Coordinates of C-alpha atoms in Angstrom, one line a residue:
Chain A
X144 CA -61.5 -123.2 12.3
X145 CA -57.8 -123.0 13.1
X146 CA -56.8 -123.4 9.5
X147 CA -58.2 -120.5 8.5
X148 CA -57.3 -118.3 11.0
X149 CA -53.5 -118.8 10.5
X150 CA -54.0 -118.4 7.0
X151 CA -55.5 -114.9 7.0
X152 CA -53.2 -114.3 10.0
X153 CA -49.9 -115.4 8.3
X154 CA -51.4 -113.2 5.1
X155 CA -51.7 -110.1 6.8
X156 CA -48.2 -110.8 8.7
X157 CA -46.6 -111.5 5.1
X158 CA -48.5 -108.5 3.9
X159 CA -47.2 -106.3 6.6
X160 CA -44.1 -107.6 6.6
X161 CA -43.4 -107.1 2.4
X162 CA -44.9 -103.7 2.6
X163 CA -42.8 -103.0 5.5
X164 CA -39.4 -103.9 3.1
X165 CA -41.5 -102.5 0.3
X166 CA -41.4 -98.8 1.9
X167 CA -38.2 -99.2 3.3
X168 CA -36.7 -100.2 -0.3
X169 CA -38.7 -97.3 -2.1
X170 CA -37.8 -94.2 0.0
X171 CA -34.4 -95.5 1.8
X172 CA -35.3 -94.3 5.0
X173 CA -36.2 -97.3 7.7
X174 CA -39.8 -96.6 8.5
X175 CA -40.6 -97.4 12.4
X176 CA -42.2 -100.8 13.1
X177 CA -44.7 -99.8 15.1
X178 CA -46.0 -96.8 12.9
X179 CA -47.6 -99.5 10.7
X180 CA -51.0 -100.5 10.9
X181 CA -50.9 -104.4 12.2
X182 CA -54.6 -105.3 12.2
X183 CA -54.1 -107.8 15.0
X184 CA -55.6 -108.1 18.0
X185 CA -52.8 -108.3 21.0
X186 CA -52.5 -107.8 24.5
X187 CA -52.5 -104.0 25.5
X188 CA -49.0 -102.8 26.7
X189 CA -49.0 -99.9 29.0
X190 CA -45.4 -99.0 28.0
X191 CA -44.4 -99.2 24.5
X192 CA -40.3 -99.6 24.5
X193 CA -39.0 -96.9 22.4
X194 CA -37.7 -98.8 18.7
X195 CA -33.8 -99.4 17.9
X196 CA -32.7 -96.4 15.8
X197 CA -34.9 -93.8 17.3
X198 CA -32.7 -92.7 19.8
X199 CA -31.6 -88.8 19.5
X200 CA -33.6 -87.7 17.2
X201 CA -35.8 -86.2 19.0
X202 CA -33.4 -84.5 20.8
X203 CA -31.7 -82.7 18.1
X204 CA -32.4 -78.6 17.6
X205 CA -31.3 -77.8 14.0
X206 CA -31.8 -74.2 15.1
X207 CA -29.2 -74.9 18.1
X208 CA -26.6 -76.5 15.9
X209 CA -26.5 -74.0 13.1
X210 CA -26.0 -71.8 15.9
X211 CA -23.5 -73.3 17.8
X212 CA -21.6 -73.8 14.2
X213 CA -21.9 -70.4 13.6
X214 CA -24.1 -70.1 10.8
X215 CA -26.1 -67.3 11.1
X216 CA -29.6 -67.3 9.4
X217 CA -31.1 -64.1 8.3
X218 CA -34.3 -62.9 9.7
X219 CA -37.0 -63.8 7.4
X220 CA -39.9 -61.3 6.6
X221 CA -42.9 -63.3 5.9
X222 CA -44.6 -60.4 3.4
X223 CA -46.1 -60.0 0.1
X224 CA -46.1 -56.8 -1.8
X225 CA -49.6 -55.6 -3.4
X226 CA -50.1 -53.6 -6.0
X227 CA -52.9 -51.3 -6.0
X228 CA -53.8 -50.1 -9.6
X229 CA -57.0 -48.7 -9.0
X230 CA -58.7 -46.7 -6.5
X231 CA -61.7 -47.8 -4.3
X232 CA -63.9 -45.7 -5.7
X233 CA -64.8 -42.0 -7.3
X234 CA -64.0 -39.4 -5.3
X235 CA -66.0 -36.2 -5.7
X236 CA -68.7 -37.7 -8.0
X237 CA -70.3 -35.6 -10.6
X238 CA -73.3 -34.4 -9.6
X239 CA -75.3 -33.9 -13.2
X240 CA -77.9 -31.3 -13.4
X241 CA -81.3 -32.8 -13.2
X242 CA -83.3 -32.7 -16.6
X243 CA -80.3 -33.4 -18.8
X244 CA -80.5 -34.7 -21.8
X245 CA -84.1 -33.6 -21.6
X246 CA -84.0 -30.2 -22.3
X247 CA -83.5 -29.4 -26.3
X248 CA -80.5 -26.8 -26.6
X249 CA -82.6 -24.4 -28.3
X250 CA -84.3 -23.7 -24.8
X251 CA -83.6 -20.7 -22.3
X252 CA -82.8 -23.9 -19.7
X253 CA -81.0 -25.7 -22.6
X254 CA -78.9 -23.1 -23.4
X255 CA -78.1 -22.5 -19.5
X256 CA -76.9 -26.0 -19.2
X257 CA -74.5 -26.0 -22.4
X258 CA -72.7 -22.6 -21.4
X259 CA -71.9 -24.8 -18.2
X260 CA -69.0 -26.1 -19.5
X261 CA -65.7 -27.7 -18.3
X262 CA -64.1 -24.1 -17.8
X263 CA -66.4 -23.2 -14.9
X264 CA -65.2 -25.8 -12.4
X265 CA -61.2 -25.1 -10.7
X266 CA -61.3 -28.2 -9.4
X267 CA -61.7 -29.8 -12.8
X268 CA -59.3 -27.8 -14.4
X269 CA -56.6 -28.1 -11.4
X270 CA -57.0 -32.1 -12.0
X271 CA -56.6 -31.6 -15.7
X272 CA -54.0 -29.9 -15.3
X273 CA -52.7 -32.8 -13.0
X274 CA -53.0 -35.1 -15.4
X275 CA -51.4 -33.2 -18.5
X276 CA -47.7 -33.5 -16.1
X277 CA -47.7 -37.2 -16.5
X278 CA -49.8 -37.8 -19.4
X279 CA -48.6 -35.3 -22.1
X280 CA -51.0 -36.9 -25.2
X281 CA -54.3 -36.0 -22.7
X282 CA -56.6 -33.4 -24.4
X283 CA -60.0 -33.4 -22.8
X284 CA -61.2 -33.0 -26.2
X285 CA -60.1 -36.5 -27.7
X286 CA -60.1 -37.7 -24.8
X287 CA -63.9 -38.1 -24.3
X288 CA -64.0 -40.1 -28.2
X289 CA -61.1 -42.8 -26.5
X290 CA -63.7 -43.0 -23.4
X291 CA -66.3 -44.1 -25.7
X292 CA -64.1 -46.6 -27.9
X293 CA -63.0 -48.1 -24.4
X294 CA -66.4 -48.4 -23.1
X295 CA -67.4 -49.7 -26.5
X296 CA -64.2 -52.5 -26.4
X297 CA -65.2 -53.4 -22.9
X298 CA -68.6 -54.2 -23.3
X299 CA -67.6 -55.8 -26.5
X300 CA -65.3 -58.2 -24.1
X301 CA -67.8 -58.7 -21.3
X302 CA -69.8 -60.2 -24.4
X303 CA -67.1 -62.7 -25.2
X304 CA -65.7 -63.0 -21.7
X305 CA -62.5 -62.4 -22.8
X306 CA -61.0 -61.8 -19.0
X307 CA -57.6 -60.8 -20.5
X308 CA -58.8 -58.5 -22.5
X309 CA -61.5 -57.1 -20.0
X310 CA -58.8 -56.4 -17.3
X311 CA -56.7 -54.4 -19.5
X312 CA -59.8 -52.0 -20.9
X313 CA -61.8 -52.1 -17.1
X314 CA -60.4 -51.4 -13.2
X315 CA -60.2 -54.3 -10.8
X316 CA -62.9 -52.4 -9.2
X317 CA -65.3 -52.5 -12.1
X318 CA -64.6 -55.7 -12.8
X319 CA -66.6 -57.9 -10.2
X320 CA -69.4 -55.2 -10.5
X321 CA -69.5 -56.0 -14.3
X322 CA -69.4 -59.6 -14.2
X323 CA -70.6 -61.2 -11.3
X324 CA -73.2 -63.4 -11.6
X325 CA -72.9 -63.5 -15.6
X326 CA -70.8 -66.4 -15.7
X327 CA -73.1 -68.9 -16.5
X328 CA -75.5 -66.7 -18.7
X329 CA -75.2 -65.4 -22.4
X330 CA -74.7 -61.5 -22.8
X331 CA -75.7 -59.8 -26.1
X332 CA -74.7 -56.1 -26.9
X333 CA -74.8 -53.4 -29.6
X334 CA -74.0 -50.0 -29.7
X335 CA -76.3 -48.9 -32.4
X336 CA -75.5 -45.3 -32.9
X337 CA -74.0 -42.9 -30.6
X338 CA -76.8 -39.7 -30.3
X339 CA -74.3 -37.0 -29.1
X340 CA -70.6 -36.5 -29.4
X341 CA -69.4 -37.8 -25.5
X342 CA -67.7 -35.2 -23.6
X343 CA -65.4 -34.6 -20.2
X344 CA -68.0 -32.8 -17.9
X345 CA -65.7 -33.7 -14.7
X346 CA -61.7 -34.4 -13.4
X347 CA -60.4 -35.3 -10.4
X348 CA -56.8 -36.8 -9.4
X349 CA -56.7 -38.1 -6.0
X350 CA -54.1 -39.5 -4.4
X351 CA -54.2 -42.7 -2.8
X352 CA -52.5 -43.9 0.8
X353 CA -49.2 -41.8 0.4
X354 CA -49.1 -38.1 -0.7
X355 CA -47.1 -38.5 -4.3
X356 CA -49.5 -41.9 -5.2
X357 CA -51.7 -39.6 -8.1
X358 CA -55.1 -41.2 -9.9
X359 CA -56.8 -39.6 -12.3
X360 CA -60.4 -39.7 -12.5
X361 CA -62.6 -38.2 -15.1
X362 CA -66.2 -37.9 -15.9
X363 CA -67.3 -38.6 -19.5
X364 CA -70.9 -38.4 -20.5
X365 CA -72.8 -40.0 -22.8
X366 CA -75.8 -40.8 -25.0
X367 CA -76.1 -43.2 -27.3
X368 CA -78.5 -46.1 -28.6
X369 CA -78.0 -49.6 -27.4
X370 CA -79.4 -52.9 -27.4
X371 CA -78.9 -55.3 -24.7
X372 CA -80.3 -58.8 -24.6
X373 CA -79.5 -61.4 -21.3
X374 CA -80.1 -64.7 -21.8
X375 CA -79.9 -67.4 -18.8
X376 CA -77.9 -70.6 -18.7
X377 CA -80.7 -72.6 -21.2
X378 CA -80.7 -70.2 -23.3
X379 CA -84.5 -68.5 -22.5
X380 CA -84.6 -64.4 -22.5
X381 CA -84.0 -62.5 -19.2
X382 CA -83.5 -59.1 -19.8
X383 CA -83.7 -56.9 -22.8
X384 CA -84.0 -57.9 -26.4
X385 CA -82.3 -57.8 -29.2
X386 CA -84.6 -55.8 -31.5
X387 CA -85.3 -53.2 -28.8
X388 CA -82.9 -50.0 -29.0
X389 CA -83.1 -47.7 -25.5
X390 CA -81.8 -44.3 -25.5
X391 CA -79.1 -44.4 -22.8
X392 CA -77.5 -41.4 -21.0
X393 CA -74.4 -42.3 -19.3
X394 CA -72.0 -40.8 -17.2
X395 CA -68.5 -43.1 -17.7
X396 CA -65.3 -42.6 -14.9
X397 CA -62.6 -43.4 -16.5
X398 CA -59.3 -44.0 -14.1
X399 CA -55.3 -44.2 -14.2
X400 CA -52.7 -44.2 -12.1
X401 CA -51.0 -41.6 -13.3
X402 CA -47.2 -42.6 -11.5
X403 CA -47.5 -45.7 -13.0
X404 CA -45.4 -45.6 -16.3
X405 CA -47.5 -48.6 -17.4
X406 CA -51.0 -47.3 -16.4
X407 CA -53.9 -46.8 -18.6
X408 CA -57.3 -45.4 -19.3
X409 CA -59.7 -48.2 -17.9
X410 CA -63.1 -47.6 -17.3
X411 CA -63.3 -47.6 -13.6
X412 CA -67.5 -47.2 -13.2
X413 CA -70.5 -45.2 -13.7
X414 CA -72.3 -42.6 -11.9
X415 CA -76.1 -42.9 -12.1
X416 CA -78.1 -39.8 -11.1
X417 CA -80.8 -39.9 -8.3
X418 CA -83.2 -38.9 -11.3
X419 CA -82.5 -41.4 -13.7
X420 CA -85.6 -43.2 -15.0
X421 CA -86.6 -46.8 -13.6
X422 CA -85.5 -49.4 -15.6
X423 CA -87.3 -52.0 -17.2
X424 CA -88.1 -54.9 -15.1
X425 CA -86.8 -58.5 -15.3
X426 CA -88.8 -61.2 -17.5
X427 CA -89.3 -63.0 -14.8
X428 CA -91.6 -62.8 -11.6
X429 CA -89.7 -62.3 -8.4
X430 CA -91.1 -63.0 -4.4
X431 CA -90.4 -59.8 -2.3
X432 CA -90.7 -60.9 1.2
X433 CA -93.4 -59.7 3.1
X434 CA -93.3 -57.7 6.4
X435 CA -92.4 -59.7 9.6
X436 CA -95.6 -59.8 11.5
X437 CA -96.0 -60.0 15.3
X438 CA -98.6 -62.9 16.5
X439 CA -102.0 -62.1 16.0
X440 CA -101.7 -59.2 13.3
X441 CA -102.6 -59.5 10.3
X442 CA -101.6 -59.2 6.8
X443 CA -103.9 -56.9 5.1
X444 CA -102.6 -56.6 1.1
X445 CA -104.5 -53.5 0.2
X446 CA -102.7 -50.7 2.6
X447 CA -99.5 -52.3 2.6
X448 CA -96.6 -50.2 0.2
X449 CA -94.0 -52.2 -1.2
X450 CA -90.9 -50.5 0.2
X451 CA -89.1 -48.6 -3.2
X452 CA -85.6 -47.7 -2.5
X453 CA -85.0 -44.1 -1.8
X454 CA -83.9 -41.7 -5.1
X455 CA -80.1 -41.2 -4.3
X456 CA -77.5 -40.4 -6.8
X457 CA -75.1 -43.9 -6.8
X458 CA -72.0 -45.3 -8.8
X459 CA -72.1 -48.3 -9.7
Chain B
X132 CA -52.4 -113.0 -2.6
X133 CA -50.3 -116.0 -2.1
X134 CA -49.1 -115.5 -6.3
X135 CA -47.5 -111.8 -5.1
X136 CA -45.8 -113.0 -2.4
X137 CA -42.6 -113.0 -3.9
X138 CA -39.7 -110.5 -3.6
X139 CA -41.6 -107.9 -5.3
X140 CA -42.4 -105.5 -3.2
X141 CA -44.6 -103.1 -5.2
X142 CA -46.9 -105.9 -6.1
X143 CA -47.4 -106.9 -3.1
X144 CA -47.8 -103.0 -1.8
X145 CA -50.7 -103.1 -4.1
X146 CA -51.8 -106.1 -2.8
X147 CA -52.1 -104.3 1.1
X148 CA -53.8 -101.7 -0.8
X149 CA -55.9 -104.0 -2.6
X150 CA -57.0 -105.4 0.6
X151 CA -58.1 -101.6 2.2
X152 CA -58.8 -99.5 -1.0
X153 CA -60.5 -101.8 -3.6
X154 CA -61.9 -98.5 -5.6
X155 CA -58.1 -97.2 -6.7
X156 CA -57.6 -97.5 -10.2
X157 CA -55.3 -100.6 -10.9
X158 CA -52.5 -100.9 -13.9
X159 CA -54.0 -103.5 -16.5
X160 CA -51.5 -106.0 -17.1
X161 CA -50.4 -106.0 -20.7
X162 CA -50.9 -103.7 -24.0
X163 CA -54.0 -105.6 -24.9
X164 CA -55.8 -105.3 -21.7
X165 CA -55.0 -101.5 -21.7
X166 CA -59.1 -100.8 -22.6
X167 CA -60.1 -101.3 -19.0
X168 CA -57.6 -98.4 -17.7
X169 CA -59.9 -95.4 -16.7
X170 CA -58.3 -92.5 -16.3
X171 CA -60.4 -90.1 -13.7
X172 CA -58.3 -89.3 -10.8
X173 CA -60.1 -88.5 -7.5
X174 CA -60.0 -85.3 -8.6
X175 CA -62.5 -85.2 -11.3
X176 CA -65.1 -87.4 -9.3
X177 CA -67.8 -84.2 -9.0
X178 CA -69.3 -84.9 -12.1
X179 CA -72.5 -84.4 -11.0
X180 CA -72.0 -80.5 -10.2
X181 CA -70.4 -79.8 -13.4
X182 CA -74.0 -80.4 -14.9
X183 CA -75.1 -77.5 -13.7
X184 CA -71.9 -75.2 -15.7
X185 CA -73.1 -76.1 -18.9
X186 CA -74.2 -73.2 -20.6
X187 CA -76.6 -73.9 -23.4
X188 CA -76.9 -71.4 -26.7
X189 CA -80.0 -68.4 -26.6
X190 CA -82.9 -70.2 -28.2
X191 CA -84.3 -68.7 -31.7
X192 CA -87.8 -67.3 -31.4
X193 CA -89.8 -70.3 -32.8
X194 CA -88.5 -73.1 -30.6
X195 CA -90.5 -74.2 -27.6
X196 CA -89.1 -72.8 -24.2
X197 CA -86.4 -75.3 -22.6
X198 CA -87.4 -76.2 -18.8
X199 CA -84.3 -75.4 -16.4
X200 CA -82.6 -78.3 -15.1
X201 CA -80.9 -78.3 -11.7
X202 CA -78.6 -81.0 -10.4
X203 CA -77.7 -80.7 -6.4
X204 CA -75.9 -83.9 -4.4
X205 CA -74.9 -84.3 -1.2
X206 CA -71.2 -86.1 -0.5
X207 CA -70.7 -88.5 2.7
X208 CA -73.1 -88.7 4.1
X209 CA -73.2 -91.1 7.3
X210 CA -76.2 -93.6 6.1
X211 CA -76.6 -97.0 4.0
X212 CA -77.1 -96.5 0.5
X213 CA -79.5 -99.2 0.3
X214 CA -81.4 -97.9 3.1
X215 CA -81.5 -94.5 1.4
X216 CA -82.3 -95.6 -2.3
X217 CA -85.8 -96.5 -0.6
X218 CA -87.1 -92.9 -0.1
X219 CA -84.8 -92.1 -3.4
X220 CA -87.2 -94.4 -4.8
X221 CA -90.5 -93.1 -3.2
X222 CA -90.0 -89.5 -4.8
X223 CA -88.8 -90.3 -8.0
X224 CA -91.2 -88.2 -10.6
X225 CA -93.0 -86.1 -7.5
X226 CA -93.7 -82.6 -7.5
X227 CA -90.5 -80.9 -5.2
X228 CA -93.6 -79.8 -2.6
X229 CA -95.0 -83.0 -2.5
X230 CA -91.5 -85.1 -2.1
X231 CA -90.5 -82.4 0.9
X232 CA -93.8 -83.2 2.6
X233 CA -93.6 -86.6 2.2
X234 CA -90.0 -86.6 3.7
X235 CA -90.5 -84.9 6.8
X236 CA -92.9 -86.8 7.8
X237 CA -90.9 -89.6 7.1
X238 CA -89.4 -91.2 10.2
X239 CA -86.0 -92.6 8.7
X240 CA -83.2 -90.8 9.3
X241 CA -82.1 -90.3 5.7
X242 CA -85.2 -88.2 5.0
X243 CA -84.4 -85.8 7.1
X244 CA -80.9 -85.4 5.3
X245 CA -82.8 -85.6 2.1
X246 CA -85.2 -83.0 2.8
X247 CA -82.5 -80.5 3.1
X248 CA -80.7 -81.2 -0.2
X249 CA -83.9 -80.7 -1.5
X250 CA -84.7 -77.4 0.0
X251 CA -81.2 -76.8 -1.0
X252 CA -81.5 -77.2 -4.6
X253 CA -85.1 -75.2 -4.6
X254 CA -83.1 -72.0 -3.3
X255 CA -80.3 -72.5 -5.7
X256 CA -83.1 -73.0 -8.6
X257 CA -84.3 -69.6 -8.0
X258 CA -81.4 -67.5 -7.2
X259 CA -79.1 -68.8 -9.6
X260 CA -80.6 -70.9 -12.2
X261 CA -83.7 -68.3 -13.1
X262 CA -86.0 -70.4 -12.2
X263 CA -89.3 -68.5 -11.7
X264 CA -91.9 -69.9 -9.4
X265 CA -90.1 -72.5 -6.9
X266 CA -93.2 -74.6 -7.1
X267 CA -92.9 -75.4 -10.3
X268 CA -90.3 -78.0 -10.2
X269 CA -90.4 -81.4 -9.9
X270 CA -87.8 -84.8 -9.3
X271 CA -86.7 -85.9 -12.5
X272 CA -83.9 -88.1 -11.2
X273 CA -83.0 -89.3 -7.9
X274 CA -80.3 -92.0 -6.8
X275 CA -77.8 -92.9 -4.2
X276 CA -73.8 -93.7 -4.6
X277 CA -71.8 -95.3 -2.5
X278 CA -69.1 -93.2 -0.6
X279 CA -65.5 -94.1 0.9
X280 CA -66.0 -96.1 3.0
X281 CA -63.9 -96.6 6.7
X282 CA -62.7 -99.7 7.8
X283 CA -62.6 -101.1 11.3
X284 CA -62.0 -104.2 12.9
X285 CA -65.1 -106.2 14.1
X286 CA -63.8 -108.5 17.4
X287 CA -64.9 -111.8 17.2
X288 CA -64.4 -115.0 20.0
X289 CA -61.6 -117.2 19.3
X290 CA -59.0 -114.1 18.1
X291 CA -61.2 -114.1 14.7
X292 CA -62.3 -110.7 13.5
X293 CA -64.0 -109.0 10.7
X294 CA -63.7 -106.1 8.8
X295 CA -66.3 -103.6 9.6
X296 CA -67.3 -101.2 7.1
X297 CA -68.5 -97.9 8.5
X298 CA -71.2 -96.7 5.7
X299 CA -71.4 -93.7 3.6
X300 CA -73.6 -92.9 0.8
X301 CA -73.6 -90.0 -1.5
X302 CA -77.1 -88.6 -2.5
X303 CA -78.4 -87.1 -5.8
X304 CA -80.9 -85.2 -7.3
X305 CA -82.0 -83.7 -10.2
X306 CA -85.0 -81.2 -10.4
X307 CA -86.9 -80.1 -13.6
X308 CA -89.2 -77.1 -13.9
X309 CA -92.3 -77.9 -14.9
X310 CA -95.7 -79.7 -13.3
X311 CA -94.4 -83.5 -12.9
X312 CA -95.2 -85.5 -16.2
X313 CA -98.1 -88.0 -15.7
X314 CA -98.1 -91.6 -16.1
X315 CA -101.3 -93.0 -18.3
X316 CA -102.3 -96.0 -15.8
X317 CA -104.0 -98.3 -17.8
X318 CA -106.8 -100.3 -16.7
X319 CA -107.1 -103.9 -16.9
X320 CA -109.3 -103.5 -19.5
X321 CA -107.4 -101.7 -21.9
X322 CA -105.4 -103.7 -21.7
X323 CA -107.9 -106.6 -22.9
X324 CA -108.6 -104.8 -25.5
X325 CA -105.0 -104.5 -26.5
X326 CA -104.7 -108.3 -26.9
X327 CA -107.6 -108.6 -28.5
X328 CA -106.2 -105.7 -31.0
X329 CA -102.7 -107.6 -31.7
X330 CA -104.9 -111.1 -32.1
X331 CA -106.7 -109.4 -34.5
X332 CA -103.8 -107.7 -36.3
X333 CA -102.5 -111.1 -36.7
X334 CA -101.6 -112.3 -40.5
X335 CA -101.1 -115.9 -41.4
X336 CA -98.5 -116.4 -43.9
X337 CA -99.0 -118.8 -47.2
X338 CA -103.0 -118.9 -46.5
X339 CA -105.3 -119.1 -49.3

């Protein structure tokens, strides 16, 4: 019984001991003796005598010695400059007429909405205008075909999730809204054919926190033919298909800080109109949680409405 | 541990750590013996969640629908693992409903842990994983790991002691969409007739 008591005894105490000179040998600095971890069971002391080579250590202020020497340290500001590239969202959204799109231009109401051009709106102009003193190439009439071939690049990178890529052609705004939740699925889409040429319909430059800060914002819209197709993580059909073309009326904001030498056009989000057609529903069957019933009514499922969400004009 | 108990210090460094941390990767000694070197670090130890990042291609119109798969653990927690691989055990291939039934009204305490992970995995099945009806999954795999375990000192009489491990387990499962496959049972005298089969089905070499 003794035997091997001393013998895993003297182990540990040899195993201490060596790992003791071990860590004193590897980092040069004499570690403290009682800082170690000496699985053995001794008597409690209620004063533990402070260990050879401790004393004035404690004691020392570095702060009071540079100090004292003279050395004066300079007050450090514990900050982090941001850089804001984008704004938080679109100010003054385009409101689009309702019906458009709808309406052939032949029409009394047709031709009503076409004379509404960009000329009618000073505000528009004014931020045109804006724009034109620090970008000198902007024409609102080339301007809406670059809209198009951005929106068309972007949606082209969102595809490939190309994140470089994506953050120079979209806002840091757009970008969650764009590809959260896609990470793990497979995104397919086309841009069949492009039904009308896309045109400015709205400009606006705001400025951001200080007066000088300028952002342009303008409104392109357009229609064109797409083909979208979402596929989950195994590879089964979500959304969409491939072989389906939708006629698709959009209404593109495209942002840049216009002070910023570097800026550029980036598609910054989309307007949707409060009467914009329902879209087509998800493959899959989804629960929508009942209403929270007091004790002792009951459910009845003929009367009860499903609650729609109210027909606002959003961005997205 | 008497061989290392020369000058060396770093052996016998590895030594202490040999004697607290017997899961760190040790240095094989020599070229030849280089085969058993693994080279995770406790980093890369969540394998089992990376199952559920792989991305697999769109399927092509003919081929028949892929059921989701959804892998969901649960790290350290404070139970045996040999105690828990019992009710790991008891729902291996059950419907997910079934298996959180028969937990809760389980009285060990590692059901109760294991009914959560379960519930856990359901919701993450249908909100991230497009799973459609939460019903409609079952347990493919479960298992227990061991975790990192503490160490404490057990007292024994006569200044002897122990070292007292203080348990951890990790827990895993894996669900399946899909009603839960069913096993043929086969009765005893299928099974007679089986033998009788293969006696039959015999052929005896070099006969006339």
């Amino acid at each position: 019984m003794a035997a091997p008591v001393t013998r895993t005894l003297a182990v540990l105490q040899r195993a201490t001991w060596s790992a003791f000179k071990a860590s004193e040998t590897s980092q040069g600095v004499p570690r403290h003796p009682f800082l170690l971890l000496v699985p053995v069971r001794t008597k409690k002391r209620f004063f533990v005598p402070p260990a050879v080579g401790v004393k004035g250590k404690q004691n020392v202020n570095p702060e009071a010695k540079a100090r004292a020497a003279g050395v004066v340290f300079r007050q450090q500001y514990i900050e982090r400059p941001i850089n804001i590239a984008c704004t938080a969202g679109i100010f003054d959204p385009y409101v689009p007429p309702e019906g458009d799109a709808r309406l052939s231009s032949l029409s009394k109401e047709g031709l009503k909405q076409r004379t509404e051009q960009l000329r009618q709106s000073a505000s528009s102009q004014l931020a045109i205008r804006k724009i034109k003193e620090f970008d000198s190439e902007f024409s609102s009439k080339d301007f809406a075909e670059r809209a198009q071939e951005i929106f068309i690049e972007a949606h082209n990178a969102l595809c490939t999730f190309d994140k470089d890529k994506l953050h120079s052609l979209v806002t840091e705004r757009c970008y969650p809204e764009m590809t959260r939740g896609n990470r793990y699925k497979t995104l397919r889409w086309r841009l069949v054919e492009s039904l009308e040429a896309p045109r400015v319909v709205h400009a606006r430059s705001p400025d951001m926190v200080t007066k000088g800060n300028l952002y342009g914002q303008v409104t392109v819209r357009m229609h064109s033919r797409q083909t979208l197709a979402i596929y989950d993580r195994f590879g089964r059909l979500m959304l969409g298909g491939e072989d389906q073309p939708k006629d698709v009326l959009e209404y593109l904001v495209i942002e840049r800080h216009l002070v910023n030498p570097y800026g550029r056009w980036r598609l910054h989000g989309k307007i949707v109109p409060s009467w914009a057609p329902a879209k087509d529903p998800i493959v899959k069957t989804v629960v929508i949680p009942g209403p929270k019933l007091k004790p002792g009514e009951e459910f009845d499922p003929l009367t009860y409405r499903v609650p729609q969400p109210q027909a606002v004009q959003w961005s997205k | 541990m008497a061989a290392t108990m020369t000058g060396c210090g770093i052996a016998s460094l590895r030594s202490m750590f040999g004697l607290f941390y017997p899961r760190l990767a040790t240095v094989a000694a020599g070229p030849q013996q280089m085969s058993c070197l693994h080279t995770s670090t406790t980093r890369e130890q969540k394998h089992w969640e990376r199952n559920n990042k792989i991305v697999y291609p769109p399927q092509l119109p003919g081929e028949p629908r892929r059921p989701a798969e959804i892998h969901h653990s649960r790290r350290q927690i404070k139970y045996s693992k040999d105690k828990m691989w019992y009710l790991a055990k008891m729902i291996r291939g059950m419907s997910i409903d079934e298996a959180v039934a028969q937990l809760q009204f389980n009285d060990k305490k590692g059901a109760k842990i294991m009914r959560e992970v379960l519930l856990e995995a359901q919701e993450m099945a249908v909100k991230n994983h497009n799973v459609e009806y939460k019903s409609n999954l079952y347990v493919a795999e479960s298992y227990t790991g061991k975790g990192m375990y503490l160490k404490r000192i057990r007292y024994h009489g006569r200044g002897m002691f122990g070292i007292m491990d203080k348990v951890y387990c990790h827990y895993f499962v894996k669900l399946v969409e899909g009603p839960p496959p069913t096993i043929e049972q086969k009765t005893s005298l299928d099974q007679a007739n089986e033998y009788v089969e293969s006696l039959k089905r015999r052929t005896i070499i070099h006969s006339l």
